[in-house]
PDB file of C-alpha atoms in Angstrom:
ATOM      1  CA  MET A   1      57.924  18.191  26.351  1.00  0.00           C
ATOM      2  CA  LYS A   2      56.561  15.196  24.862  1.00  0.00           C
ATOM      3  CA  THR A   3      53.251  15.245  27.495  1.00  0.00           C
ATOM      4  CA  ILE A   4      52.124  18.595  25.979  1.00  0.00           C
ATOM      5  CA  SER A   5      52.861  17.675  22.714  1.00  0.00           C
ATOM      6  CA  ALA A   6      50.258  14.436  23.078  1.00  0.00           C
ATOM      7  CA  LEU A   7      48.373  16.066  24.757  1.00  0.00           C
ATOM      8  CA  LEU A   8      47.946  19.178  21.926  1.00  0.00           C
ATOM      9  CA  ILE A   9      47.889  16.750  19.561  1.00  0.00           C
ATOM     10  CA  GLY A  10      45.028  14.052  22.029  1.00  0.00           C
ATOM     11  CA  ALA A  11      43.114  17.641  21.530  1.00  0.00           C
ATOM     12  CA  VAL A  12      43.218  18.839  18.065  1.00  0.00           C
ATOM     13  CA  VAL A  13      41.851  14.920  17.353  1.00  0.00           C
ATOM     14  CA  LEU A  14      39.147  15.007  20.070  1.00  0.00           C
ATOM     15  CA  ALA A  15      37.760  19.156  18.227  1.00  0.00           C
ATOM     16  CA  GLU A  16      38.267  17.845  14.619  1.00  0.00           C
ATOM     17  CA  GLY A  17      35.736  14.481  16.504  1.00  0.00           C
ATOM     18  CA  GLY A  18      34.186  16.605  18.148  1.00  0.00           C
ATOM     19  CA  ALA A  19      33.096  18.847  15.207  1.00  0.00           C
ATOM     20  CA  GLY A  20      32.030  15.627  12.723  1.00  0.00           C
ATOM     21  CA  ALA A  21      29.377  14.519  15.535  1.00  0.00           C
ATOM     22  CA  LEU A  22      28.043  18.235  15.742  1.00  0.00           C
ATOM     23  CA  THR A  23      28.097  18.560  11.496  1.00  0.00           C
ATOM     24  CA  ALA A  24      26.816  14.819  11.273  1.00  0.00           C
ATOM     25  CA  SER A  25      23.677  15.737  14.869  1.00  0.00           C
ATOM     26  CA  ARG A  26      23.197  19.024  12.318  1.00  0.00           C
ATOM     27  CA  LEU A  27      22.524  16.564   9.518  1.00  0.00           C
ATOM     28  CA  HIS A  28      20.335  14.678  11.172  1.00  0.00           C
ATOM     29  CA  ARG A  29      18.376  17.110  12.123  1.00  0.00           C
ATOM     30  CA  GLY A  30      17.697  18.849   9.577  1.00  0.00           C
ATOM     31  CA  MET A  31      16.598  15.118   8.156  1.00  0.00           C
ATOM     32  CA  ALA A  32      14.610  14.785  10.552  1.00  0.00           C
ATOM     33  CA  ASP A  33      12.608  18.554  10.513  1.00  0.00           C
ATOM     34  CA  ALA A  34      12.241  18.101   6.183  1.00  0.00           C
ATOM     35  CA  GLN A  35      10.630  15.323   7.613  1.00  0.00           C
ATOM     36  CA  GLU A  36       8.064  16.401   9.697  1.00  0.00           C
ATOM     37  CA  GLN A  37       7.682  19.582   7.738  1.00  0.00           C
ATOM     38  CA  ALA A  38       6.845  17.523   4.878  1.00  0.00           C
ATOM     39  CA  ALA A  39       3.624  15.613   6.839  1.00  0.00           C
ATOM     40  CA  THR A  40       2.537  17.716   8.022  1.00  0.00           C
ATOM     41  CA  GLU A  41       2.859  19.427   4.222  1.00  0.00           C
ATOM     42  CA  GLN A  42       5.093  22.546   4.683  1.00  0.00           C
ATOM     43  CA  TYR A  43       6.694  22.044   1.710  1.00  0.00           C
ATOM     44  CA  ALA A  44       8.617  25.554   1.341  1.00  0.00           C
ATOM     45  CA  GLU A  45      10.130  25.016   5.100  1.00  0.00           C
ATOM     46  CA  ALA A  46      10.830  20.723   3.675  1.00  0.00           C
ATOM     47  CA  GLN A  47      12.882  22.577   1.129  1.00  0.00           C
ATOM     48  CA  ALA A  48      15.332  24.488   3.318  1.00  0.00           C
ATOM     49  CA  SER A  49      15.560  22.086   5.262  1.00  0.00           C
ATOM     50  CA  LEU A  50      16.683  19.805   3.472  1.00  0.00           C
ATOM     51  CA  ASP A  51      19.296  23.061   1.391  1.00  0.00           C
ATOM     52  CA  THR A  52      20.190  22.749   4.722  1.00  0.00           C
ATOM     53  CA  ALA A  53      20.785  19.525   5.920  1.00  0.00           C
ATOM     54  CA  GLU A  54      22.911  19.399   1.725  1.00  0.00           C
ATOM     55  CA  GLY A  55      24.978  21.693   2.978  1.00  0.00           C
ATOM     56  CA  TYR A  56      26.431  20.141   6.360  1.00  0.00           C
ATOM     57  CA  LEU A  57      27.206  17.393   3.583  1.00  0.00           C
ATOM     58  CA  GLU A  58      29.445  19.124   1.460  1.00  0.00           C
ATOM     59  CA  LEU A  59      30.612  19.865   4.565  1.00  0.00           C
ATOM     60  CA  GLY A  60      31.030  16.515   6.860  1.00  0.00           C
ATOM     61  CA  GLN A  61      31.420  14.234   3.195  1.00  0.00           C
ATOM     62  CA  TRP A  62      35.110  13.386   5.370  1.00  0.00           C
ATOM     63  CA  LEU A  63      32.546  11.021   7.811  1.00  0.00           C
ATOM     64  CA  PRO A  64      32.217   7.319   7.351  1.00  0.00           C
ATOM     65  CA  PHE A  65      28.766   7.765   8.901  1.00  0.00           C
ATOM     66  CA  VAL A  66      27.894  10.591   6.133  1.00  0.00           C
ATOM     67  CA  GLY A  67      28.404  10.766   2.335  1.00  0.00           C
ATOM     68  CA  GLU A  68      27.418   9.706  -0.588  1.00  0.00           C
ATOM     69  CA  ASP A  69      24.359   7.804   0.859  1.00  0.00           C
ATOM     70  CA  SER A  70      23.040  10.724   2.719  1.00  0.00           C
ATOM     71  CA  LEU A  71      23.844  12.824  -0.388  1.00  0.00           C
ATOM     72  CA  LYS A  72      21.085  10.405  -2.508  1.00  0.00           C
ATOM     73  CA  GLU A  73      18.345   9.979   0.351  1.00  0.00           C
ATOM     74  CA  VAL A  74      18.483  14.209   0.099  1.00  0.00           C
ATOM     75  CA  ARG A  75      17.976  14.323  -3.202  1.00  0.00           C
ATOM     76  CA  ALA A  76      15.396  11.388  -2.986  1.00  0.00           C
ATOM     77  CA  ARG A  77      13.669  13.295  -0.579  1.00  0.00           C
ATOM     78  CA  LYS A  78      13.906  16.973  -2.641  1.00  0.00           C
ATOM     79  CA  ALA A  79      12.395  14.775  -5.941  1.00  0.00           C
ATOM     80  CA  ALA A  80       9.933  13.528  -3.273  1.00  0.00           C
ATOM     81  CA  LEU A  81       8.295  17.321  -1.617  1.00  0.00           C
ATOM     82  CA  GLN A  82       8.068  18.233  -6.284  1.00  0.00           C
ATOM     83  CA  TYR A  83       6.109  15.388  -6.719  1.00  0.00           C
ATOM     84  CA  TRP A  84       3.656  15.525  -3.461  1.00  0.00           C
ATOM     85  CA  GLN A  85       3.432  18.947  -4.692  1.00  0.00           C
ATOM     86  CA  GLY A  86       2.289  17.607  -8.317  1.00  0.00           C
ATOM     87  CA  ARG A  87       4.803  19.341 -10.193  1.00  0.00           C
ATOM     88  CA  TYR A  88       5.894  16.436 -12.370  1.00  0.00           C
ATOM     89  CA  GLN A  89       7.446  17.499 -14.758  1.00  0.00           C
ATOM     90  CA  ASP A  90      10.640  18.982 -12.075  1.00  0.00           C
ATOM     91  CA  VAL A  91      11.151  15.682 -10.979  1.00  0.00           C
ATOM     92  CA  LEU A  92      11.640  14.316 -14.793  1.00  0.00           C
ATOM     93  CA  PRO A  93      14.447  14.465 -16.668  1.00  0.00           C
ATOM     94  CA  ALA A  94      14.334  15.549 -20.072  1.00  0.00           C
ATOM     95  CA  GLN A  95      16.162  12.493 -21.094  1.00  0.00           C
ATOM     96  CA  ALA A  96      13.255  10.069 -23.857  1.00  0.00           C
ATOM     97  CA  GLU A  97      13.620   7.519 -20.709  1.00  0.00           C
ATOM     98  CA  PRO A  98      13.314   9.396 -17.497  1.00  0.00           C
ATOM     99  CA  VAL A  99      13.846   6.788 -14.917  1.00  0.00           C
ATOM    100  CA  ALA A 100      17.128   5.667 -16.988  1.00  0.00           C
ATOM    101  CA  ALA A 101      18.546   8.546 -16.741  1.00  0.00           C
ATOM    102  CA  VAL A 102      18.886   8.589 -12.789  1.00  0.00           C
ATOM    103  CA  ASP A 103      21.732   7.294 -11.317  1.00  0.00           C
ATOM    104  CA  GLU A 104      20.895   3.125 -11.039  1.00  0.00           C
ATOM    105  CA  SER A 105      22.078   3.752  -7.487  1.00  0.00           C
ATOM    106  CA  ASN A 106      19.999   5.690  -5.847  1.00  0.00           C
ATOM    107  CA  VAL A 107      16.717   3.640  -6.453  1.00  0.00           C
ATOM    108  CA  GLU A 108      14.266   5.749  -4.044  1.00  0.00           C
ATOM    109  CA  LEU A 109      14.907   8.955  -6.898  1.00  0.00           C
ATOM    110  CA  GLN A 110      14.078   6.136  -9.666  1.00  0.00           C
ATOM    111  CA  LEU A 111      10.813   5.752  -7.817  1.00  0.00           C
ATOM    112  CA  VAL A 112      10.243   9.077  -7.804  1.00  0.00           C
ATOM    113  CA  VAL A 113      11.184   9.592 -10.720  1.00  0.00           C
ATOM    114  CA  ALA A 114       8.445   6.348 -12.451  1.00  0.00           C
ATOM    115  CA  ASN A 115       5.904   7.652 -10.390  1.00  0.00           C
ATOM    116  CA  ALA A 116       5.960  10.858 -11.676  1.00  0.00           C
ATOM    117  CA  ALA A 117       6.045   9.917 -15.354  1.00  0.00           C
ATOM    118  CA  PHE A 118       2.922   7.562 -14.354  1.00  0.00           C
ATOM    119  CA  ARG A 119       0.768  10.910 -12.763  1.00  0.00           C
ATOM    120  CA  ALA A 120       2.735  13.193 -15.930  1.00  0.00           C
ATOM    121  CA  GLY A 121       1.438  10.297 -18.240  1.00  0.00           C
ATOM    122  CA  LEU A 122      -1.901  10.484 -17.680  1.00  0.00           C
ATOM    123  CA  ALA A 123      -2.517  13.620 -17.546  1.00  0.00           C
ATOM    124  CA  ASN A 124      -1.512  14.223 -20.994  1.00  0.00           C
ATOM    125  CA  ALA A 125      -3.159  11.102 -22.274  1.00  0.00           C
ATOM    126  CA  LYS A 126      -6.619  12.675 -24.286  1.00  0.00           C
ATOM    127  CA  ASP A 127      -7.754   9.255 -25.381  1.00  0.00           C
ATOM    128  CA  ARG A 128      -7.470   5.453 -25.169  1.00  0.00           C
ATOM    129  CA  ALA A 129      -4.344   5.263 -27.335  1.00  0.00           C
ATOM    130  CA  THR A 130      -2.184   8.265 -25.227  1.00  0.00           C
ATOM    131  CA  ALA A 131      -3.446   6.270 -22.527  1.00  0.00           C
ATOM    132  CA  VAL A 132      -1.968   3.160 -22.856  1.00  0.00           C
ATOM    133  CA  GLN A 133       1.727   4.490 -24.277  1.00  0.00           C
ATOM    134  CA  ALA A 134       1.409   6.396 -21.372  1.00  0.00           C
ATOM    135  CA  LEU A 135       1.101   3.357 -19.181  1.00  0.00           C
ATOM    136  CA  ASN A 136       3.417   1.151 -21.481  1.00  0.00           C
ATOM    137  CA  GLU A 137       6.100   4.076 -20.558  1.00  0.00           C
ATOM    138  CA  ALA A 138       5.247   3.979 -16.941  1.00  0.00           C
ATOM    139  CA  ALA A 139       5.975  -0.053 -16.668  1.00  0.00           C
ATOM    140  CA  ASN A 140       9.079   0.449 -18.474  1.00  0.00           C
ATOM    141  CA  GLY A 141       9.708   3.240 -15.398  1.00  0.00           C
ATOM    142  CA  TYR A 142       8.664   0.678 -13.004  1.00  0.00           C
ATOM    143  CA  ALA A 143      10.755  -2.519 -14.665  1.00  0.00           C
ATOM    144  CA  ILE A 144      14.133  -0.422 -14.395  1.00  0.00           C
ATOM    145  CA  VAL A 145      13.315   0.594 -10.255  1.00  0.00           C
ATOM    146  CA  LEU A 146      13.112  -3.754 -10.054  1.00  0.00           C
ATOM    147  CA  LYS A 147      16.075  -4.376 -12.219  1.00  0.00           C
ATOM    148  CA  ASN A 148      18.343  -2.611  -9.669  1.00  0.00           C
ATOM    149  CA  ASN A 149      20.113  -5.231  -7.327  1.00  0.00           C
ATOM    150  CA  THR A 150      17.898  -3.921  -4.415  1.00  0.00           C
ATOM    151  CA  TRP A 151      13.974  -5.246  -4.293  1.00  0.00           C
ATOM    152  CA  HIS A 152      11.293  -2.224  -3.702  1.00  0.00           C
ATOM    153  CA  GLU A 153       8.505  -4.109  -2.523  1.00  0.00           C
ATOM    154  CA  GLU A 154       6.588  -0.645  -4.030  1.00  0.00           C
ATOM    155  CA  ALA A 155       7.958  -0.279  -7.230  1.00  0.00           C
ATOM    156  CA  ALA A 156       6.295  -3.491  -7.878  1.00  0.00           C
ATOM    157  CA  HIS A 157       2.913  -3.016  -6.364  1.00  0.00           C
ATOM    158  CA  ASN A 158       2.944   0.389  -8.682  1.00  0.00           C
ATOM    159  CA  TYR A 159       4.747  -2.322 -11.756  1.00  0.00           C
ATOM    160  CA  GLU A 160       2.100  -4.926 -10.904  1.00  0.00           C
ATOM    161  CA  TYR A 161      -1.056  -1.550 -10.944  1.00  0.00           C
ATOM    162  CA  VAL A 162       0.149  -0.731 -14.007  1.00  0.00           C
ATOM    163  CA  VAL A 163       0.106  -3.544 -16.196  1.00  0.00           C
ATOM    164  CA  ARG A 164      -3.821  -4.102 -15.068  1.00  0.00           C
ATOM    165  CA  LEU A 165      -4.958  -0.794 -15.682  1.00  0.00           C
ATOM    166  CA  ARG A 166      -3.092  -0.637 -19.070  1.00  0.00           C
ATOM    167  CA  ASP A 167      -4.448  -4.383 -20.191  1.00  0.00           C
ATOM    168  CA  GLU A 168      -7.975  -3.231 -18.791  1.00  0.00           C
ATOM    169  CA  ILE A 169      -7.704  -0.133 -20.560  1.00  0.00           C
ATOM    170  CA  GLN A 170      -7.048  -2.235 -23.790  1.00  0.00           C
TER     171      GLN A 170
END
């Protein structure tokens, strides 16, 4: 009887491990599909793949390799899809400081929001004063990204570019 119980418990543990591995593999497949579709500018399909991956994240949050970091990555990629389609206002939160409104532990999402704020600000600039104001706001956004614990080279490059552009315009 003890042998049968041990075998049943072992089978249940292995089945749960298999289900977890299957969920993780589907998540990673969805992320890879989204990456491929975004690279080939199939944005609607990439959005659907990310939505599917996010659904698997909800199922697999208890797995050690799947969790909050993967959810942050999916959110950043969704925002990046909107950014690459030129829908900057959809990326920006409604707050006055859009980058500060984003969770500071999601550096990639903060960078996408800072990039969207830069593009939206320049698109709305009609004269020199509004352009300088937009560049100041963009520089502040990139500075917020750089103040995080994680160094981000692209944010540093963009910050330097925005500051130099602002100085040239002034």
